[in-house]
PDB file of N, CA and C in Angstrom:
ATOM      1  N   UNK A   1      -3.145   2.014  -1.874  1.00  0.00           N
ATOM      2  CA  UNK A   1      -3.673   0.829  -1.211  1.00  0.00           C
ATOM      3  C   UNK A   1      -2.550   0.042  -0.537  1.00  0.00           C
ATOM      4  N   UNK A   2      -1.178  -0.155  -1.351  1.00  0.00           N
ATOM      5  CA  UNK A   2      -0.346  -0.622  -0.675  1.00  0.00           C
ATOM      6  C   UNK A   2       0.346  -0.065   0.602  1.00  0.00           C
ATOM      7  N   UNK A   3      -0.038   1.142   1.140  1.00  0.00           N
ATOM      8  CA  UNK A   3       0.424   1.616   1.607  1.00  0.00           C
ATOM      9  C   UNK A   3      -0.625   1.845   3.201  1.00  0.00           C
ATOM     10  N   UNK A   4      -1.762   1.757   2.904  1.00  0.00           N
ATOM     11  CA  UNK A   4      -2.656   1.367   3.500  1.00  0.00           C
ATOM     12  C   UNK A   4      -3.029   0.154   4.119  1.00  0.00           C
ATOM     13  N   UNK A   5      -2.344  -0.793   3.727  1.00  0.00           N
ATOM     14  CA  UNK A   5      -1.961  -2.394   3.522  1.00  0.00           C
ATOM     15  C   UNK A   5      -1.254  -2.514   5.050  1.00  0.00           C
ATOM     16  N   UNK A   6       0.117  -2.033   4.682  1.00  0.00           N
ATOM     17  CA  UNK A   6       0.967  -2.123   5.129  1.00  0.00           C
ATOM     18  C   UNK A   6       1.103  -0.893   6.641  1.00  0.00           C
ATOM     19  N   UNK A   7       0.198  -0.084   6.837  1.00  0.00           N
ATOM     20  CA  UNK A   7       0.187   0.576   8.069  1.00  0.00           C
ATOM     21  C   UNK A   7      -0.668  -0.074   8.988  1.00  0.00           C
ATOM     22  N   UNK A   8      -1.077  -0.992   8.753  1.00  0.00           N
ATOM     23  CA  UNK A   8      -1.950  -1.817   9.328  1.00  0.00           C
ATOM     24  C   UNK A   8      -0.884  -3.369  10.010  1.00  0.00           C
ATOM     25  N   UNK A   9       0.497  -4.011   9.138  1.00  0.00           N
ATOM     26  CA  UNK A   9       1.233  -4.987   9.687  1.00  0.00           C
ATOM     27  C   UNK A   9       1.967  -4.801   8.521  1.00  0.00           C
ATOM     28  N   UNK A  10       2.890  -5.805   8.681  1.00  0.00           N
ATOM     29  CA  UNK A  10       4.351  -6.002   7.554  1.00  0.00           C
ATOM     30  C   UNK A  10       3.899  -7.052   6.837  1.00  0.00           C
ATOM     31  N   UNK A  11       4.396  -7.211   5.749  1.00  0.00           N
ATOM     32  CA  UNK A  11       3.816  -8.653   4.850  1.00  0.00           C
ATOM     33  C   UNK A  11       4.399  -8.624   3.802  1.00  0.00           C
ATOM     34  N   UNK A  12       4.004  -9.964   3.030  1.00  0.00           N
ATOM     35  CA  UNK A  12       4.954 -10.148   1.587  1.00  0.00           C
ATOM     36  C   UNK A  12       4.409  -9.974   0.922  1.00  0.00           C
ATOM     37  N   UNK A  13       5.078  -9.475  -0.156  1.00  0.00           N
ATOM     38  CA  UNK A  13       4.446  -9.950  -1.514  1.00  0.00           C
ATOM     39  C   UNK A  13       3.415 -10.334  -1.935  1.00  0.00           C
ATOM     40  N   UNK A  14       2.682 -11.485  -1.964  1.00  0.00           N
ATOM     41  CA  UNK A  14       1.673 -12.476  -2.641  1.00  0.00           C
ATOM     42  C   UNK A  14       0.568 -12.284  -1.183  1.00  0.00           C
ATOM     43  N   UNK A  15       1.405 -11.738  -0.007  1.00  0.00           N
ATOM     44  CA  UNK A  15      -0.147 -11.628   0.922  1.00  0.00           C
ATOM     45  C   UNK A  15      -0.637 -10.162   0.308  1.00  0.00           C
ATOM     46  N   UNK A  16       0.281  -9.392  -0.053  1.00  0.00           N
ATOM     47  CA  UNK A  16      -0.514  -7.730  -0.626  1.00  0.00           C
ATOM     48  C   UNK A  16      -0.633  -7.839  -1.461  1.00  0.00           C
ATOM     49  N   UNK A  17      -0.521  -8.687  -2.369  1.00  0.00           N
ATOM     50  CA  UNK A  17      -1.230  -9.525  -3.994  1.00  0.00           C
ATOM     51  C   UNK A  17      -2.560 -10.021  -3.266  1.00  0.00           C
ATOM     52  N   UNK A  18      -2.673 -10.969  -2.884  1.00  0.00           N
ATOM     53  CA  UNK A  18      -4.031 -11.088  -1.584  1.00  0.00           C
ATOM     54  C   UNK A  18      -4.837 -10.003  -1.408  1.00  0.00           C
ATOM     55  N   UNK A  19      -4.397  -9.631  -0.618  1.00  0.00           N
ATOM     56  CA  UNK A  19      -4.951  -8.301  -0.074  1.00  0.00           C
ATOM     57  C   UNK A  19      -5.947  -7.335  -1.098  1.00  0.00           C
ATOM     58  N   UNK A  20      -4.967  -7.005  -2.336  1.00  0.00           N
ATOM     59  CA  UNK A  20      -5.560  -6.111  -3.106  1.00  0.00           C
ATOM     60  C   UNK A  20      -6.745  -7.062  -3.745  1.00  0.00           C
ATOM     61  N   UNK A  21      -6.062  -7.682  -4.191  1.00  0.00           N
ATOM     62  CA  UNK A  21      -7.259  -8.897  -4.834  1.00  0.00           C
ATOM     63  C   UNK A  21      -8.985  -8.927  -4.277  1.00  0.00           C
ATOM     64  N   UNK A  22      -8.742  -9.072  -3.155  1.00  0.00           N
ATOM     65  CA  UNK A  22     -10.005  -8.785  -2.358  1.00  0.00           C
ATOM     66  C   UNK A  22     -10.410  -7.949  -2.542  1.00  0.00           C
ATOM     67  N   UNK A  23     -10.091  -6.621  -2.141  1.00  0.00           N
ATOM     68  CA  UNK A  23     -10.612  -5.592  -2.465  1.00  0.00           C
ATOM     69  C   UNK A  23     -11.272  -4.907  -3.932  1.00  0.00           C
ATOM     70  N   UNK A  24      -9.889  -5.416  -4.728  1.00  0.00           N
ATOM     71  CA  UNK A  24     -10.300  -5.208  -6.526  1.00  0.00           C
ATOM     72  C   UNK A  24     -10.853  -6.114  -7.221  1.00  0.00           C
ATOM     73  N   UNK A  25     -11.352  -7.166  -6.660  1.00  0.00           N
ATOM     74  CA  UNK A  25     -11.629  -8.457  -7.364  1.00  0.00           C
ATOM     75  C   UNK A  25     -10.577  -9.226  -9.049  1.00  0.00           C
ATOM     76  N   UNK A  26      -9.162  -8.011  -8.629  1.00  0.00           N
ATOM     77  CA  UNK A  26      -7.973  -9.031  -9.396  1.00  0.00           C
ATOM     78  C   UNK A  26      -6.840  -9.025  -8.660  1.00  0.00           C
ATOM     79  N   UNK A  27      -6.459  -9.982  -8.550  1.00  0.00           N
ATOM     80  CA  UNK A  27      -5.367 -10.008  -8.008  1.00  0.00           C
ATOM     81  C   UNK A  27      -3.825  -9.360  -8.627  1.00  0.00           C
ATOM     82  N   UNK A  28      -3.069  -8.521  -8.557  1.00  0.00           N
ATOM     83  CA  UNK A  28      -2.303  -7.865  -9.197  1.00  0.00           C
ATOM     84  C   UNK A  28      -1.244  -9.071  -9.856  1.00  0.00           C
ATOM     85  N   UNK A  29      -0.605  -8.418 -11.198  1.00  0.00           N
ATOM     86  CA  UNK A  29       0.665  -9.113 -11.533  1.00  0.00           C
ATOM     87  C   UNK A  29       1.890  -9.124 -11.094  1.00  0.00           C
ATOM     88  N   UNK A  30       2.200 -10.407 -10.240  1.00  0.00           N
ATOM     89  CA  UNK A  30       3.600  -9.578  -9.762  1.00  0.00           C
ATOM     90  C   UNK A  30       4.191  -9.440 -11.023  1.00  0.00           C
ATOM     91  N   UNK A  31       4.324  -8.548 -11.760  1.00  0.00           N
ATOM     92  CA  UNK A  31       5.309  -8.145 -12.784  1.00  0.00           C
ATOM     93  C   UNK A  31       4.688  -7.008 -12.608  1.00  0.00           C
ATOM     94  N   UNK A  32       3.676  -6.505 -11.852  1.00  0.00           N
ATOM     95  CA  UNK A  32       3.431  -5.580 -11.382  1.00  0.00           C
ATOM     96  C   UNK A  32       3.777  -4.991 -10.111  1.00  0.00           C
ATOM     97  N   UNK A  33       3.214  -5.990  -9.209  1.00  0.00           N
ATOM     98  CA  UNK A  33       3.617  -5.498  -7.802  1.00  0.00           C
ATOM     99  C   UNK A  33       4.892  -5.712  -7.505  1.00  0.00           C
ATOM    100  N   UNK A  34       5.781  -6.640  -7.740  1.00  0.00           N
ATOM    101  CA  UNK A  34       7.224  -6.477  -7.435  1.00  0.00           C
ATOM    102  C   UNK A  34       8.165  -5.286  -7.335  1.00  0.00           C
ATOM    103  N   UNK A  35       8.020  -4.666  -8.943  1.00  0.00           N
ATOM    104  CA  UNK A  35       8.339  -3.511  -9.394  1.00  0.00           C
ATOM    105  C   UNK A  35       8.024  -1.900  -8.529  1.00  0.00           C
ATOM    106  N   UNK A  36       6.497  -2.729  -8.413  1.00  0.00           N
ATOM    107  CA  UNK A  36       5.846  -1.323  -7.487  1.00  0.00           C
ATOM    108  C   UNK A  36       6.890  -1.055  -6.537  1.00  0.00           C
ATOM    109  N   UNK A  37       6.544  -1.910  -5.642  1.00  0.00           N
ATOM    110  CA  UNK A  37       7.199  -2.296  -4.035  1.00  0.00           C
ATOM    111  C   UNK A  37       8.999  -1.812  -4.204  1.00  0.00           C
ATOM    112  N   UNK A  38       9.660  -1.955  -5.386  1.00  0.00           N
ATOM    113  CA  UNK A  38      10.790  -1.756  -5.097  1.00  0.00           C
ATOM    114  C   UNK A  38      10.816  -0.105  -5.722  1.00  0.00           C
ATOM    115  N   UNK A  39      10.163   0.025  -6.127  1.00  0.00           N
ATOM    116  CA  UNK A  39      10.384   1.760  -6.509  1.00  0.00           C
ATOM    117  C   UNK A  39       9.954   2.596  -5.259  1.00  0.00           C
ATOM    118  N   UNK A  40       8.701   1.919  -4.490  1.00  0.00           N
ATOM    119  CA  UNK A  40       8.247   2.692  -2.936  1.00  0.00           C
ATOM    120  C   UNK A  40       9.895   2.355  -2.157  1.00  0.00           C
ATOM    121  N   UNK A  41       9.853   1.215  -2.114  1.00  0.00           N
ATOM    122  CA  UNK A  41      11.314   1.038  -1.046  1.00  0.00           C
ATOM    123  C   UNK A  41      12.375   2.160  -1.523  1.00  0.00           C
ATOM    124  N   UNK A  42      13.038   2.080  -2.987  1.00  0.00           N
ATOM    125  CA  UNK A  42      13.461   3.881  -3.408  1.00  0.00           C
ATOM    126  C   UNK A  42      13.410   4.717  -3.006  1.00  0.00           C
ATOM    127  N   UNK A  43      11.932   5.256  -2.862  1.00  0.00           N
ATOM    128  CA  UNK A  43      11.889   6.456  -2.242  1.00  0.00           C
ATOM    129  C   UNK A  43      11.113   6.343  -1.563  1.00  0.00           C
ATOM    130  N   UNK A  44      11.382   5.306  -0.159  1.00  0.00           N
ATOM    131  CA  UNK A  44      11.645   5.900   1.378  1.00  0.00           C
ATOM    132  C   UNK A  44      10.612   5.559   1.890  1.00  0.00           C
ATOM    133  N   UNK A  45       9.287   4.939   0.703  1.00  0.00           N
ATOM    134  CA  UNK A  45       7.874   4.721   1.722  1.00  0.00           C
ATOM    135  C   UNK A  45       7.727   3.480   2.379  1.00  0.00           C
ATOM    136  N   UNK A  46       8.302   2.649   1.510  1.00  0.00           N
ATOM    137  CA  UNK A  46       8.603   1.387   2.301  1.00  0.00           C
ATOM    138  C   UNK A  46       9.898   0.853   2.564  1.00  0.00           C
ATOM    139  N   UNK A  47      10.101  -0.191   3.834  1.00  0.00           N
ATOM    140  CA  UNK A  47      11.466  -0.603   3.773  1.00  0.00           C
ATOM    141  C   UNK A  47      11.302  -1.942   3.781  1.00  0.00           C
ATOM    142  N   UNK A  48      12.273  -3.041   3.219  1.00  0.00           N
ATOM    143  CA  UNK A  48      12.080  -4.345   3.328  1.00  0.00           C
ATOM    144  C   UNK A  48      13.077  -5.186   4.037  1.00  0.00           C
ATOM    145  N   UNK A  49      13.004  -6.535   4.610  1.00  0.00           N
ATOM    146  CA  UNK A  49      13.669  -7.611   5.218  1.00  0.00           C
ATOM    147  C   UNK A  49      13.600  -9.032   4.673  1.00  0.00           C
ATOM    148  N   UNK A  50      14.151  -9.116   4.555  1.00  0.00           N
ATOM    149  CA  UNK A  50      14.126 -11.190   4.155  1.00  0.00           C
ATOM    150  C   UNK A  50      14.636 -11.756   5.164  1.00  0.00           C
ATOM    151  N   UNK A  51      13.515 -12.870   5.448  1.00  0.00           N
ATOM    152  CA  UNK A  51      13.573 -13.888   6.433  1.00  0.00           C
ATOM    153  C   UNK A  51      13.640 -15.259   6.069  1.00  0.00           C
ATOM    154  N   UNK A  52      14.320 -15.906   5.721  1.00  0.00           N
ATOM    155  CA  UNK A  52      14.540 -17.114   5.226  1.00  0.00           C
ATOM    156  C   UNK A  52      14.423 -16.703   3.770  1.00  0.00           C
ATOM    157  N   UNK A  53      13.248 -17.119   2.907  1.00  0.00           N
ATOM    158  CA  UNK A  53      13.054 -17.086   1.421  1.00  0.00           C
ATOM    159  C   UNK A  53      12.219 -16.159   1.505  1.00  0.00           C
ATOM    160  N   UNK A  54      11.631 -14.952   2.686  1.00  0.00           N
ATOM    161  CA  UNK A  54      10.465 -14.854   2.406  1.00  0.00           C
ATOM    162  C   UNK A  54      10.915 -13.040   2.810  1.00  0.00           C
ATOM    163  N   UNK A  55      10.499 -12.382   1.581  1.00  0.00           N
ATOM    164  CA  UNK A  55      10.704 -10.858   1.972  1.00  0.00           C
ATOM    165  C   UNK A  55       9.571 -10.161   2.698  1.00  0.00           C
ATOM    166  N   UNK A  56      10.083  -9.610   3.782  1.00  0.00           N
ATOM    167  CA  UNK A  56       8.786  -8.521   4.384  1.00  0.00           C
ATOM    168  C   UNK A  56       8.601  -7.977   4.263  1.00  0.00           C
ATOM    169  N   UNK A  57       7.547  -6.557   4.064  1.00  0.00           N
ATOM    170  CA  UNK A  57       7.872  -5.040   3.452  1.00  0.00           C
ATOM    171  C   UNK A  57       6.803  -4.528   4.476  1.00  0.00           C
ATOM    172  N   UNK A  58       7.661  -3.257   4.909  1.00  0.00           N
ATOM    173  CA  UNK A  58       6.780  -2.727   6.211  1.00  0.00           C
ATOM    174  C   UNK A  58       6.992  -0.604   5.894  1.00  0.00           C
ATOM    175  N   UNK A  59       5.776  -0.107   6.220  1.00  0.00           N
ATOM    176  CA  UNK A  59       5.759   1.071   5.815  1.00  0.00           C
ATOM    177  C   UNK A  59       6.705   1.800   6.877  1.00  0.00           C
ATOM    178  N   UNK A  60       7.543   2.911   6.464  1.00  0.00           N
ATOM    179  CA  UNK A  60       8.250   3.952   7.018  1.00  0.00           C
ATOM    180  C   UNK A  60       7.641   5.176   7.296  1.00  0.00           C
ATOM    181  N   UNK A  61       8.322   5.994   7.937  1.00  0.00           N
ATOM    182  CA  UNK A  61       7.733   7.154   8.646  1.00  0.00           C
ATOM    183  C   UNK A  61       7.373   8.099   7.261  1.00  0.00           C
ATOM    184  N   UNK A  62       7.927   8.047   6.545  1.00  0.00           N
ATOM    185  CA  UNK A  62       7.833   8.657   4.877  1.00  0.00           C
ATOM    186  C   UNK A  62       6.363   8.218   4.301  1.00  0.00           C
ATOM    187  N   UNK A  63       6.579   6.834   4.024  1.00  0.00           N
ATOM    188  CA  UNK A  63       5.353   6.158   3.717  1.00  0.00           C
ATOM    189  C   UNK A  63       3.798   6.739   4.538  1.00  0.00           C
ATOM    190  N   UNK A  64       4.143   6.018   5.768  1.00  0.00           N
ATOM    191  CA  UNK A  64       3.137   7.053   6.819  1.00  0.00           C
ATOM    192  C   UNK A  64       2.632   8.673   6.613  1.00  0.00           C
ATOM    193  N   UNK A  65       3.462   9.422   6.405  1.00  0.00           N
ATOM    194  CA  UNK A  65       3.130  10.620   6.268  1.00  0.00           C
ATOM    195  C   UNK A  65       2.698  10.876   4.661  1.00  0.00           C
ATOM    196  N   UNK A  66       3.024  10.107   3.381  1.00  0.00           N
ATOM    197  CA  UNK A  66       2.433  10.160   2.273  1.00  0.00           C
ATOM    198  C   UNK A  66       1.038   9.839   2.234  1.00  0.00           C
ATOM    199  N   UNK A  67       0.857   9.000   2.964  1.00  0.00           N
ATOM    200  CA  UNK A  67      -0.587   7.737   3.265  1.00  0.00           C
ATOM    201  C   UNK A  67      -1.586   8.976   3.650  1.00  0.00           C
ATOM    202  N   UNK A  68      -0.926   9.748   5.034  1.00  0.00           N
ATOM    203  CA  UNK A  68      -2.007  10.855   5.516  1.00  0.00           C
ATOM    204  C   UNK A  68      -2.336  11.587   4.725  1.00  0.00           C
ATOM    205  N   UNK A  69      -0.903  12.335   3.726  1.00  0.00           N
ATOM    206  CA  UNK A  69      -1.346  12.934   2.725  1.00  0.00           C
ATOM    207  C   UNK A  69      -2.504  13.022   1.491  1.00  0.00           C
ATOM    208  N   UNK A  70      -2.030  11.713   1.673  1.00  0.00           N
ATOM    209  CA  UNK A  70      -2.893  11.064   0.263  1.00  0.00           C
ATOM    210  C   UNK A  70      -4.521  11.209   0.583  1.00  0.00           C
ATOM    211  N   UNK A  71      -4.697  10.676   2.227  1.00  0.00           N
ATOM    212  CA  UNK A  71      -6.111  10.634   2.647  1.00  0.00           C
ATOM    213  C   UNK A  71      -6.720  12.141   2.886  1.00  0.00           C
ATOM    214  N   UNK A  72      -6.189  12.819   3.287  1.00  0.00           N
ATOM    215  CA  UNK A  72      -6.431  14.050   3.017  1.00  0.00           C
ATOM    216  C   UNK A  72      -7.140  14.754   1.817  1.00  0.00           C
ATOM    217  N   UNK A  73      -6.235  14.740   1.114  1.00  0.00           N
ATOM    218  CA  UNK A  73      -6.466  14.945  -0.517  1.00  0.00           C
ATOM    219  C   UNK A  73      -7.780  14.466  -0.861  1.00  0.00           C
ATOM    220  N   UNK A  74      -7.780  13.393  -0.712  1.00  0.00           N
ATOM    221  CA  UNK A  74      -9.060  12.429  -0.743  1.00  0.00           C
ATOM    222  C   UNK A  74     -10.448  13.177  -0.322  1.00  0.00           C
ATOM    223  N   UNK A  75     -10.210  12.947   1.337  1.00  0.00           N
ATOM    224  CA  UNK A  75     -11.207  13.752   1.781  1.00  0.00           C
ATOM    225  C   UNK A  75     -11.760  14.833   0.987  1.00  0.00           C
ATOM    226  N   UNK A  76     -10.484  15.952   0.880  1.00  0.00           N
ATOM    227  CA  UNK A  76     -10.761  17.596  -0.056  1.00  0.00           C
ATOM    228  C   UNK A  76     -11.642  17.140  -1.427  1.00  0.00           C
ATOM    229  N   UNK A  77     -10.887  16.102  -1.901  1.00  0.00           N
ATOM    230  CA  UNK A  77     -11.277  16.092  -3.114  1.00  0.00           C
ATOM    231  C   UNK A  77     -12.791  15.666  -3.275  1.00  0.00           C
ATOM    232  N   UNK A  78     -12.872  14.394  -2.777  1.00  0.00           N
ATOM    233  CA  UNK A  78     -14.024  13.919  -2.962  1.00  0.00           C
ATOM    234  C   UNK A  78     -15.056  13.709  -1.957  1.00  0.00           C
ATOM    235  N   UNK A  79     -14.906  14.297  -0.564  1.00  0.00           N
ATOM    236  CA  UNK A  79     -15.561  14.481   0.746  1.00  0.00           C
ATOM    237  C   UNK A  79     -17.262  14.692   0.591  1.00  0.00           C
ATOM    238  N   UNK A  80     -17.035  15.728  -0.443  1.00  0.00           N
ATOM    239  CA  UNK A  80     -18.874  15.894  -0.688  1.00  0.00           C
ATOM    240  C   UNK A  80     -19.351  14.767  -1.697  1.00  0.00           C
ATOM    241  N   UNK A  81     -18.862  14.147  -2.371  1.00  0.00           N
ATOM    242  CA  UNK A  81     -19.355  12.920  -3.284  1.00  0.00           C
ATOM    243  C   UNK A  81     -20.146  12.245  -1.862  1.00  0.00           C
ATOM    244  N   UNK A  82     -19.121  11.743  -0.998  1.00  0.00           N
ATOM    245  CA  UNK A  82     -19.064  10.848   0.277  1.00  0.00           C
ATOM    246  C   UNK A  82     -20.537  11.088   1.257  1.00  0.00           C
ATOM    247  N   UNK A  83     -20.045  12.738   1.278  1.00  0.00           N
ATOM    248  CA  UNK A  83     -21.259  13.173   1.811  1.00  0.00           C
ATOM    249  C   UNK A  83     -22.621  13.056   1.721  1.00  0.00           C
ATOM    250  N   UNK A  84     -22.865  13.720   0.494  1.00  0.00           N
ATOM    251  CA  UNK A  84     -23.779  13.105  -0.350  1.00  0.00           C
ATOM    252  C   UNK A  84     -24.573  11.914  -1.094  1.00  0.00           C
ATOM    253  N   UNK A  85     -23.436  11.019  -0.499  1.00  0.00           N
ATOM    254  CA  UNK A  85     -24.264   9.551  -0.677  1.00  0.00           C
ATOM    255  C   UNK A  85     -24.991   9.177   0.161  1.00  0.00           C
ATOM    256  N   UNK A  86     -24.691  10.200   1.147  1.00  0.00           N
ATOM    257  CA  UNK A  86     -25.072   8.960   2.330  1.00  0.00           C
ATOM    258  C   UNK A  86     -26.351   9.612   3.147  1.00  0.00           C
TER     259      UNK A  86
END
């Protein structure tokens, strides 16, 4: 989701705390999402900037190509659930 988030614009923290929130009806812990975000920045899916007090985190070409991956998978996996609902 974060990653999905973020191929869409760059943003901080507490707006992709936002973000998910909406979608999951909880808003994550940053003692969660902080952690997340700096283990993706690790390895390569996201990269970040600080602008005054305020960090940005924007997806990389890595990130991007995991994201497709991921949706893919998705599709394979669960495509006929999808299908079938509808």
């Amino acid at each position: 989701l974060i990653l999905h988030l973020l191929s869409k614009k760059r943003m901080y923290g507490m707006e992709i705390a936002n973000e998910i929130g909406k979608r999951k009806a909880e808003v994550p812990n940053p003692g969660t999402l902080y952690p997340t975000l700096k283990e993706m920045e690790r390895k390569g899916l996201v990269e970040s900037v600080k602008e005054g007090n305020t960090r940005f985190y924007k997806i990389t070409a890595a990130g991007r190509e995991g994201l497709e991956k991921a949706k893919e998978f998705f599709v394979q996996a669960y495509g006929d659930i999808v299908l079938e609902s509808m």
